[in-house]
Tab-separated table of C-alpha atoms in Angstrom:
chain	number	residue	atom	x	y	z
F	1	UNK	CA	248.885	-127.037	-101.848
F	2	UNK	CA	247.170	-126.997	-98.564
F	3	UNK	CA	243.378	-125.790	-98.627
F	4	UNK	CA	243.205	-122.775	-96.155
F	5	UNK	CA	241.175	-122.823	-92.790
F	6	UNK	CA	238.059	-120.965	-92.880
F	7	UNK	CA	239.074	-117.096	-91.665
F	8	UNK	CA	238.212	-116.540	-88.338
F	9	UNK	CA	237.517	-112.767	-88.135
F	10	UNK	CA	236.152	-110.284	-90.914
F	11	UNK	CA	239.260	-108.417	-90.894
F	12	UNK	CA	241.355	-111.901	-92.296
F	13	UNK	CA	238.620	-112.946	-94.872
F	14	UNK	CA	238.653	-109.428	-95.726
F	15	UNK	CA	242.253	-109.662	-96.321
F	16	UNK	CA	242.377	-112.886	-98.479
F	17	UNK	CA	239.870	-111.504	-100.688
F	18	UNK	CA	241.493	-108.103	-101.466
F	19	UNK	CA	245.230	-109.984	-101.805
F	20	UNK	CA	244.291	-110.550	-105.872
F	21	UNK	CA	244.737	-106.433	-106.900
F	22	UNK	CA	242.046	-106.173	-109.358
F	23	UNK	CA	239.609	-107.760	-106.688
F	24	UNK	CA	241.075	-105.505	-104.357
F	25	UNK	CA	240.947	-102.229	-107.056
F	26	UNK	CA	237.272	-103.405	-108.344
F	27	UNK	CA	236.005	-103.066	-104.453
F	28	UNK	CA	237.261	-100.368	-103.614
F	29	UNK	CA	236.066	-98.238	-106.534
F	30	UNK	CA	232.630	-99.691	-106.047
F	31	UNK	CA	232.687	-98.540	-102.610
F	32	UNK	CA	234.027	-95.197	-103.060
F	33	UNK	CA	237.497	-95.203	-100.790
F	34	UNK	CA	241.036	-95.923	-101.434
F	35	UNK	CA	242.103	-99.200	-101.863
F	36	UNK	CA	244.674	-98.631	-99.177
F	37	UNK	CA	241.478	-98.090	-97.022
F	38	UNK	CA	240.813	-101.399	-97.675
F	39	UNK	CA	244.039	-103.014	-96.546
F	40	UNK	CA	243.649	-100.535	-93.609
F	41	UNK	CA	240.260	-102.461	-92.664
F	42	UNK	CA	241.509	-106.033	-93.215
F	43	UNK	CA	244.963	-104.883	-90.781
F	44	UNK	CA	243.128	-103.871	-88.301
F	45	UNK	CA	244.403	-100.537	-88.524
F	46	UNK	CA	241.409	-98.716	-88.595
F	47	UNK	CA	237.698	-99.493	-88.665
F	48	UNK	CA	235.547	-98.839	-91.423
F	49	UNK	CA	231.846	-97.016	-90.371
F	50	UNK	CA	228.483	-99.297	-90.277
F	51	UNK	CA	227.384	-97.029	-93.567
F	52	UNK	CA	230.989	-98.021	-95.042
F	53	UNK	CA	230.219	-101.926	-93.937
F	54	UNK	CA	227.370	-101.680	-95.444
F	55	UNK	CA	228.329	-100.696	-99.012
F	56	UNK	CA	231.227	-103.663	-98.839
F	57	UNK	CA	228.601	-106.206	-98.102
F	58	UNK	CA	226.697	-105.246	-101.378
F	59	UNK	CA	230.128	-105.501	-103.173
F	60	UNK	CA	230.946	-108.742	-102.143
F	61	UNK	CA	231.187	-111.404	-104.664
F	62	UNK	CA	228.187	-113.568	-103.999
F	63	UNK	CA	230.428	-116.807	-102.791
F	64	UNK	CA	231.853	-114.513	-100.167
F	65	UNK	CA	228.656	-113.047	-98.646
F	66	UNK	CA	227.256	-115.714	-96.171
F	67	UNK	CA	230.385	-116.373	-93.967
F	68	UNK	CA	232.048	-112.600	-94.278
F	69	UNK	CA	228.527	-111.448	-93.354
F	70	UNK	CA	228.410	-114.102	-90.150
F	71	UNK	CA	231.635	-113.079	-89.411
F	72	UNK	CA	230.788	-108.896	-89.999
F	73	UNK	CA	227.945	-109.717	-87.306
F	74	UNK	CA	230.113	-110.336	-84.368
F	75	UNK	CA	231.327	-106.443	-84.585
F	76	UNK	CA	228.822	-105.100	-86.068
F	77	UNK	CA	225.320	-107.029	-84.690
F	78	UNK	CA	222.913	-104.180	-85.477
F	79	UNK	CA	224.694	-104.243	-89.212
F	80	UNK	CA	222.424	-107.032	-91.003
F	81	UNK	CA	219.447	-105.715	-89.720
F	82	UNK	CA	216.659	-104.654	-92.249
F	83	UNK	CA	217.002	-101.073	-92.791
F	84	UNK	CA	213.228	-99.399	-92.276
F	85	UNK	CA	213.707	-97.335	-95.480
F	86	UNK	CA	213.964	-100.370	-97.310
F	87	UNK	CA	211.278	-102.495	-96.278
F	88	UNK	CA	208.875	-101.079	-97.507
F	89	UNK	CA	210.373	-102.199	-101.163
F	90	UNK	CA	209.008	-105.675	-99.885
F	91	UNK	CA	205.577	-104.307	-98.580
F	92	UNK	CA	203.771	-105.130	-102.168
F	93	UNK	CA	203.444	-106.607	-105.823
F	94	UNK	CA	203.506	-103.728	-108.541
F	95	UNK	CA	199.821	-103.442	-109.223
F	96	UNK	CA	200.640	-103.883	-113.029
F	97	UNK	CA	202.499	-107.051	-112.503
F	98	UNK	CA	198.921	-108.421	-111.461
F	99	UNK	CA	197.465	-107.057	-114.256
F	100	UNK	CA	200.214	-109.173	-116.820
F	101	UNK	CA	199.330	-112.186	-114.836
F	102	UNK	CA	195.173	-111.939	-115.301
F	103	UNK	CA	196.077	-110.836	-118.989
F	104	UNK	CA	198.421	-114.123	-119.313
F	105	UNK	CA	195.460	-116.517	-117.665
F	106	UNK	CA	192.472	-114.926	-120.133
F	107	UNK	CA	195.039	-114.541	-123.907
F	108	UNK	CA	197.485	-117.633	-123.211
F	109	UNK	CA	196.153	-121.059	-125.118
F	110	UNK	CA	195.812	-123.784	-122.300
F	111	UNK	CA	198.712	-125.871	-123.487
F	112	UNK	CA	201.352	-122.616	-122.834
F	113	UNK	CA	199.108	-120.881	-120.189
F	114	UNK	CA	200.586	-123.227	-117.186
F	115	UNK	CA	204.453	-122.268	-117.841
F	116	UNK	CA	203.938	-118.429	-118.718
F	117	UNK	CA	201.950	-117.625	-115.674
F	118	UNK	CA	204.551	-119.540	-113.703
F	119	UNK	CA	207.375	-117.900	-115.617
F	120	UNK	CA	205.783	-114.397	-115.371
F	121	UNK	CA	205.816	-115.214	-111.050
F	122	UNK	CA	208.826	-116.009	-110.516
F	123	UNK	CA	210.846	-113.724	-112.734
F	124	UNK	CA	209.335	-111.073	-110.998
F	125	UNK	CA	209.511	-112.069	-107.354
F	126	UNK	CA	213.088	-113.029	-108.104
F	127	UNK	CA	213.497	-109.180	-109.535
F	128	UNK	CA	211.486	-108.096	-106.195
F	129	UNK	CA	213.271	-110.439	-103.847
F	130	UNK	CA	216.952	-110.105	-105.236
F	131	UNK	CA	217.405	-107.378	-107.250
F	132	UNK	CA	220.841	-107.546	-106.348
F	133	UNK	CA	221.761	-111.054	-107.854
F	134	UNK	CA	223.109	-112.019	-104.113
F	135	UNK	CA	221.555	-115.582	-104.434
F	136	UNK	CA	218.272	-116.711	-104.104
F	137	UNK	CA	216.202	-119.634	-105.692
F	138	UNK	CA	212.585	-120.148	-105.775
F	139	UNK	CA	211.035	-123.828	-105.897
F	140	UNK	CA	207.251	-124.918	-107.191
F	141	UNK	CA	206.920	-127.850	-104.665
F	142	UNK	CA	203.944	-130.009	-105.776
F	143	UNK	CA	202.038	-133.016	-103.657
F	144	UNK	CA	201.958	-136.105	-105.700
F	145	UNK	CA	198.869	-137.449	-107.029
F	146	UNK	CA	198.346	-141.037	-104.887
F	147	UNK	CA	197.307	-143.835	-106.838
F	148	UNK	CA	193.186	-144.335	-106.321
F	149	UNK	CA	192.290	-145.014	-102.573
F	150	UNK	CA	195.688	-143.756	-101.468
F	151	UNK	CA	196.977	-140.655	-99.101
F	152	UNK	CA	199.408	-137.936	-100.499
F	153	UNK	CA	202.857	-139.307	-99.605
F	154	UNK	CA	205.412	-136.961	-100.741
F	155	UNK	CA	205.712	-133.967	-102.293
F	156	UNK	CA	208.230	-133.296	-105.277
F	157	UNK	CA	209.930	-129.935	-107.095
F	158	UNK	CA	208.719	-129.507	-110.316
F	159	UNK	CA	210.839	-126.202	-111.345
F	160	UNK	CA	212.313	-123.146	-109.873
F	161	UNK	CA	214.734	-120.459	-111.047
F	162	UNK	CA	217.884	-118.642	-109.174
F	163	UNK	CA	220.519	-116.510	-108.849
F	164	UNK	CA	224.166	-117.289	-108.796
F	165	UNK	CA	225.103	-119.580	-106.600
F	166	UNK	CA	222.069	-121.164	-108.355
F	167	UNK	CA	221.653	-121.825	-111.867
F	168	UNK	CA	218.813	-119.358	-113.214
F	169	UNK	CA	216.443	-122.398	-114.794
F	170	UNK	CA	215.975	-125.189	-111.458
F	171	UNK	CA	213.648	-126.813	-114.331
F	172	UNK	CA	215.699	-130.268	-114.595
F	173	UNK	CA	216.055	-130.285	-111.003
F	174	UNK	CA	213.841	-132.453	-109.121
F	175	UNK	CA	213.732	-133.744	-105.509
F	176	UNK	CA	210.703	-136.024	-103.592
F	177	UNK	CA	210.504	-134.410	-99.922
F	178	UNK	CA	208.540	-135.591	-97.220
F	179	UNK	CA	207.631	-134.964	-93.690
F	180	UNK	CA	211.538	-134.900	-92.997
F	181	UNK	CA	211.471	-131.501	-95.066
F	182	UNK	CA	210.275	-127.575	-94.546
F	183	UNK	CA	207.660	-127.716	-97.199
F	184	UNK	CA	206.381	-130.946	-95.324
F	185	UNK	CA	206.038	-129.465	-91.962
F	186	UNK	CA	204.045	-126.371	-93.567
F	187	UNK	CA	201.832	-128.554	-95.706
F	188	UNK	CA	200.869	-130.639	-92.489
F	189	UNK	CA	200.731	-127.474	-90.564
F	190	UNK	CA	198.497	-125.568	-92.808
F	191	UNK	CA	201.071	-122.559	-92.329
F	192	UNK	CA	204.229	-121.315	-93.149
F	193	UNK	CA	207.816	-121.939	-92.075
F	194	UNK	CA	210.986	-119.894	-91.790
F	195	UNK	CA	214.161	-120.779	-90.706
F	196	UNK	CA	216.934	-117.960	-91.025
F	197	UNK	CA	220.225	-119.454	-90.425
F	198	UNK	CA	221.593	-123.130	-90.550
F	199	UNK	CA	223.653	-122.416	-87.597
F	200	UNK	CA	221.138	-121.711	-85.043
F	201	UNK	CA	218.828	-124.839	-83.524
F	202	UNK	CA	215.193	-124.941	-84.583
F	203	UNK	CA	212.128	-126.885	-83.972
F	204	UNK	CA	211.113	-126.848	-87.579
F	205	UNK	CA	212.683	-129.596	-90.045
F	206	UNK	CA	215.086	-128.895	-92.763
F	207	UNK	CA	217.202	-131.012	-94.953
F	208	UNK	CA	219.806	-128.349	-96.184
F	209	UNK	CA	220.723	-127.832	-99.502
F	210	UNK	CA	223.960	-126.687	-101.111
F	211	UNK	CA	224.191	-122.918	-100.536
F	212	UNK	CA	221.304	-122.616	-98.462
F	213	UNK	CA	221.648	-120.355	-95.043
F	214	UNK	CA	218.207	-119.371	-94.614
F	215	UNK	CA	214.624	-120.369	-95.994
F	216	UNK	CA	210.915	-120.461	-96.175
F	217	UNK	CA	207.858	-122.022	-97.695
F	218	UNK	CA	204.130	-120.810	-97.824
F	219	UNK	CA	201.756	-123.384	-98.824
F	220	UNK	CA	200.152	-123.310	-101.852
F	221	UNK	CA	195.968	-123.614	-101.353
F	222	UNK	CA	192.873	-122.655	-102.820
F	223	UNK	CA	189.777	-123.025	-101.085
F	224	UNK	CA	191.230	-124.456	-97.556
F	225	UNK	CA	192.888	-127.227	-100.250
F	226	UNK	CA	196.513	-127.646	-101.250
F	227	UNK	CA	198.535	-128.168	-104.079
F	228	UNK	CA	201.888	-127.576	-102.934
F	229	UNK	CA	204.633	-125.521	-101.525
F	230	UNK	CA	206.395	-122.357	-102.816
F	231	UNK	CA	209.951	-122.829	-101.566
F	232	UNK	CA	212.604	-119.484	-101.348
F	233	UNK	CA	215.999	-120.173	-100.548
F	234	UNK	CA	219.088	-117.526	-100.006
F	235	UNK	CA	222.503	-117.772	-100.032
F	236	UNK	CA	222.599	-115.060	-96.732
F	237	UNK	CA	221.581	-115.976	-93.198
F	238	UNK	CA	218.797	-113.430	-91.877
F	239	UNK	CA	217.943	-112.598	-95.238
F	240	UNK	CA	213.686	-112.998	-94.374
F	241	UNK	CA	212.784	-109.949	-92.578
F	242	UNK	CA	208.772	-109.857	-91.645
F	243	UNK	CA	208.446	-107.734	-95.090
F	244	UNK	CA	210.065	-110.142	-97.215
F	245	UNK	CA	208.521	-113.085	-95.293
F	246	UNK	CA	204.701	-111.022	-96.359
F	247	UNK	CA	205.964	-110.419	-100.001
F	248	UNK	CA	207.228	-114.065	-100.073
F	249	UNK	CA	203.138	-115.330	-99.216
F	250	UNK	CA	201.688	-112.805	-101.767
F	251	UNK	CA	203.892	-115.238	-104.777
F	252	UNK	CA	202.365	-118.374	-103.071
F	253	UNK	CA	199.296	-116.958	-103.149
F	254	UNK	CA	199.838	-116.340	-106.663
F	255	UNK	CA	201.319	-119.579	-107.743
F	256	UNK	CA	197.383	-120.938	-106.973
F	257	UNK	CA	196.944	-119.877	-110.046
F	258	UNK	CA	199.588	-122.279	-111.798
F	259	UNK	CA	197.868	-125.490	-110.722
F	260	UNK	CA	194.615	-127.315	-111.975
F	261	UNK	CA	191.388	-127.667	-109.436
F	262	UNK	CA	192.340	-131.388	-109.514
F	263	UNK	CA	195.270	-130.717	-108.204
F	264	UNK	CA	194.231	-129.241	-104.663
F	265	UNK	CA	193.523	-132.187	-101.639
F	266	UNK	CA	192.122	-131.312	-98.554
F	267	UNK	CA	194.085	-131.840	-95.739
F	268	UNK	CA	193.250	-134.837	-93.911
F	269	UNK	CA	194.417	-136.128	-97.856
F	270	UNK	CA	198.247	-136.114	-96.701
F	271	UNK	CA	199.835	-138.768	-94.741
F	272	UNK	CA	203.809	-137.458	-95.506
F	273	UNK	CA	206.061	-140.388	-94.899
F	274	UNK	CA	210.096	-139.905	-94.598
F	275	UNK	CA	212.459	-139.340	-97.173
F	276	UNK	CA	215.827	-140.024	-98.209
F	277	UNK	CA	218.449	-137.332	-98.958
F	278	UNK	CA	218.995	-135.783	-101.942
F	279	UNK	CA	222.238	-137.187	-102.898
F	280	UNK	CA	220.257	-141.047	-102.679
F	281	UNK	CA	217.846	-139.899	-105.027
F	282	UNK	CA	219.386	-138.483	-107.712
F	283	UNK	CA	220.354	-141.951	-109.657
F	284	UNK	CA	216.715	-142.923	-109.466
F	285	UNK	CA	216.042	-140.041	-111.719
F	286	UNK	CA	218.562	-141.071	-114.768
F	287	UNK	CA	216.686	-143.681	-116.866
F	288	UNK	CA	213.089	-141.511	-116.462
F	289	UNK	CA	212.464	-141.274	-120.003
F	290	UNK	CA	213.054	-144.908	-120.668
F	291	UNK	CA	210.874	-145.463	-117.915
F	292	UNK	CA	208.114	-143.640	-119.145
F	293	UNK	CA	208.697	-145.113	-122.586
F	294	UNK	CA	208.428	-148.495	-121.181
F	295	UNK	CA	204.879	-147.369	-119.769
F	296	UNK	CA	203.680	-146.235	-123.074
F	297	UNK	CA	205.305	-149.758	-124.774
F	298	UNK	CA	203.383	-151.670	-121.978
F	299	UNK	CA	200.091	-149.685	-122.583
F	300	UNK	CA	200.189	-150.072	-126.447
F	301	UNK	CA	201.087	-154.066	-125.722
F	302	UNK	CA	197.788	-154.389	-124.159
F	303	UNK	CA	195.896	-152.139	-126.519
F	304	UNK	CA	195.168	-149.739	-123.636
F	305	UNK	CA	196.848	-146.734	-125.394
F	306	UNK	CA	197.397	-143.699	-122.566
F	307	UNK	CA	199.380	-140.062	-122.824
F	308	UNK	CA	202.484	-139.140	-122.637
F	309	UNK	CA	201.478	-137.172	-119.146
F	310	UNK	CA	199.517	-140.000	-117.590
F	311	UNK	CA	202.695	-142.155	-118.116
F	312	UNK	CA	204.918	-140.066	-116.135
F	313	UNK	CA	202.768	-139.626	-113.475
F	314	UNK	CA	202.487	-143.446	-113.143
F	315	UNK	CA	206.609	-143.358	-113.783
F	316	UNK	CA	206.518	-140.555	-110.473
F	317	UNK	CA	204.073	-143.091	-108.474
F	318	UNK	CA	206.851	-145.718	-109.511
F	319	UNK	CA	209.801	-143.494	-108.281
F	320	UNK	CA	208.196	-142.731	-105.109
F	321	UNK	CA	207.284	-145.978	-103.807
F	322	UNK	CA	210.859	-146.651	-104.541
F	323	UNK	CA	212.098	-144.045	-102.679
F	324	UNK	CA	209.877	-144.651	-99.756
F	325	UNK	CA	211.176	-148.532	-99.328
F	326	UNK	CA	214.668	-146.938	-99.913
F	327	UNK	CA	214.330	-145.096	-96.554
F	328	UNK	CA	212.775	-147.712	-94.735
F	329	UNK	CA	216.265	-149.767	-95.120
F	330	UNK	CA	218.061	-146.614	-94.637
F	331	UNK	CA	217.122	-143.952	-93.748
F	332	UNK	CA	218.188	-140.089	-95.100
F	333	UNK	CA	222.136	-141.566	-94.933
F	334	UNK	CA	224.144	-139.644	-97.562
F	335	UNK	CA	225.171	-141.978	-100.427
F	336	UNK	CA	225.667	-141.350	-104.281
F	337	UNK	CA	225.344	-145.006	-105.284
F	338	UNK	CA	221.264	-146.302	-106.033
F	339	UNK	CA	220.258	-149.133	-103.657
F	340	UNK	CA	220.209	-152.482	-105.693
């Protein structure tokens, strides 16, 4: 069977969706009309009102949403744009929520305290940010600690969570970025980057991700010093209004609070090289835990005995001077093979 082409107009993708009947039923009792008014729409028959447009974006199954939305915007431009009413949802943190997070930092042991602050953040900015369940994911971007004398070269994930298309725990993804990236650019910049649709040309470098149409990243910093990057990603173009952008820096300036003192470089610490895509990296990262049990052997062999965490940082150190050589022969190519 012939994949179809990509619809061309609302109207046909509207029409493809609503030609399975319970789809078609399920739609239109969520949006309050006749399902005949549906097939009406997608015909070209009649046209449905921006208020009715509206309610059939929120309906849309979340796969749908990016292109029928990109295609809704040609008719309806004004459509996508933030309703004042609702921004001021995204104007602020629920002054309790702040009060669960101090409570988490003074009652939580240190061993657990790390992971339940950062749990307690982004459950609720993903509540805040996508009540809906339309897709978003949120990304704890970290620098990595340079071996003594050294500059910060890259910058790695270290956990996240999401919202169909995403999985809900991004905990066993991980990904090195470098100055090729978003978080890289805002890192170097000392502020933050947006970039609201992967169709339109920017200045501002991204390396686009599977369901990704628009994102942005805050640094991370205490004192004028910076640990990281807090990454947001949606599966809609447009989605970061000014309000959500300013609700979106309010969780970075949170997620401070997940990170150790020793874990914030000034600046002129970061010298960001280049690095290769996503798809090159991820067979690097299937024999860690043999890796870092090989570092504890080798440690043990010379009677130098170190922990568990000191080992994977030196396995991390490992992986990223790997990396780094791997783009210097070439480059952010897409391959799915590791480089001998």
């Amino acid at each position: 069977m012939e994949k179809s082409l990509e619809p061309l107009t609302w109207q046909e993708f509207l029409g493809q969706l609503i030609e399975d009947i319970p789809t078609r039923e399920r739609m239109a009792e969520a949006a309050h009309i006749r399902s005949i008014t549906l097939q009406r729409w997608a015909s070209g028959i009649s046209k449905p009102r921006e208020e009715n447009m509206r309610t059939l974006l929120k309906i849309l199954p979340t796969d749908s949403y990016a292109l029928f939305s990109r295609l809704v915007a040609i008719d309806f431009p004004d459509l996508l744009l933030e309703d004042p009413t609702s921004e001021q949802v995204y104007q602020e943190l629920p002054s309790e929520f702040y009060a669960r997070v101090l409570s988490a930092l003074a009652l939580t042991p240190l061993p657990m305290c790390r992971q339940t602050v950062q749990d307690l953040i982004f459950r609720q900015a993903l509540e805040q940010l996508d009540p809906e369940r339309r897709g978003l994911s949120l990304s704890l971007v970290c620098c990595v600690a340079p071996r003594h004398g050294e500059h910060i070269r890259s910058l790695r994930e270290i956990g996240g969570v999401g919202t169909p298309p995403w999985p809900s725990d991004l905990a066993q993804r991980t990904m090195f970025l470098g100055a090729e990236s978003l978080v890289g650019y805002v890192l170097n910049s000392a502020h933050y980057g947006v970039i609201n649709s992967r169709e339109e040309p920017t200045f501002l470098p991204a390396n686009w991700t599977e369901h990704e149409q628009s994102v942005v990243a805050f640094p991370i910093s205490r004192y004028s010093r910076v640990a990281g990057s807090l990454l947001v990603s949606s599966a809609r173009s447009h989605f970061f209004s000014p309000a959500r952008i300013s609700l979106v820096e309010h969780y970075a300036h949170l997620a401070s609070l997940i990170f150790e003192p020793e874990e914030f470089y000034e600046l002129g610490a970061l010298d960001l090289k280049m690095m290769p895509s996503e798809n090159i990296q991820a067979p690097y990262f299937r024999d860690f835990n043999q890796r870092v049990s090989r570092k504890l052997s080798e440690a043990a062999a010379t009677r130098h005995q170190i922990a568990l965490q000191e080992a994977r940082q030196l396995v991390w150190q490992d992986l990223e001077e790997d990396l780094l050589q791997v783009f210097l022969r070439i480059g952010m190519a897409d391959s799915s093979e590791p480089l001998p």
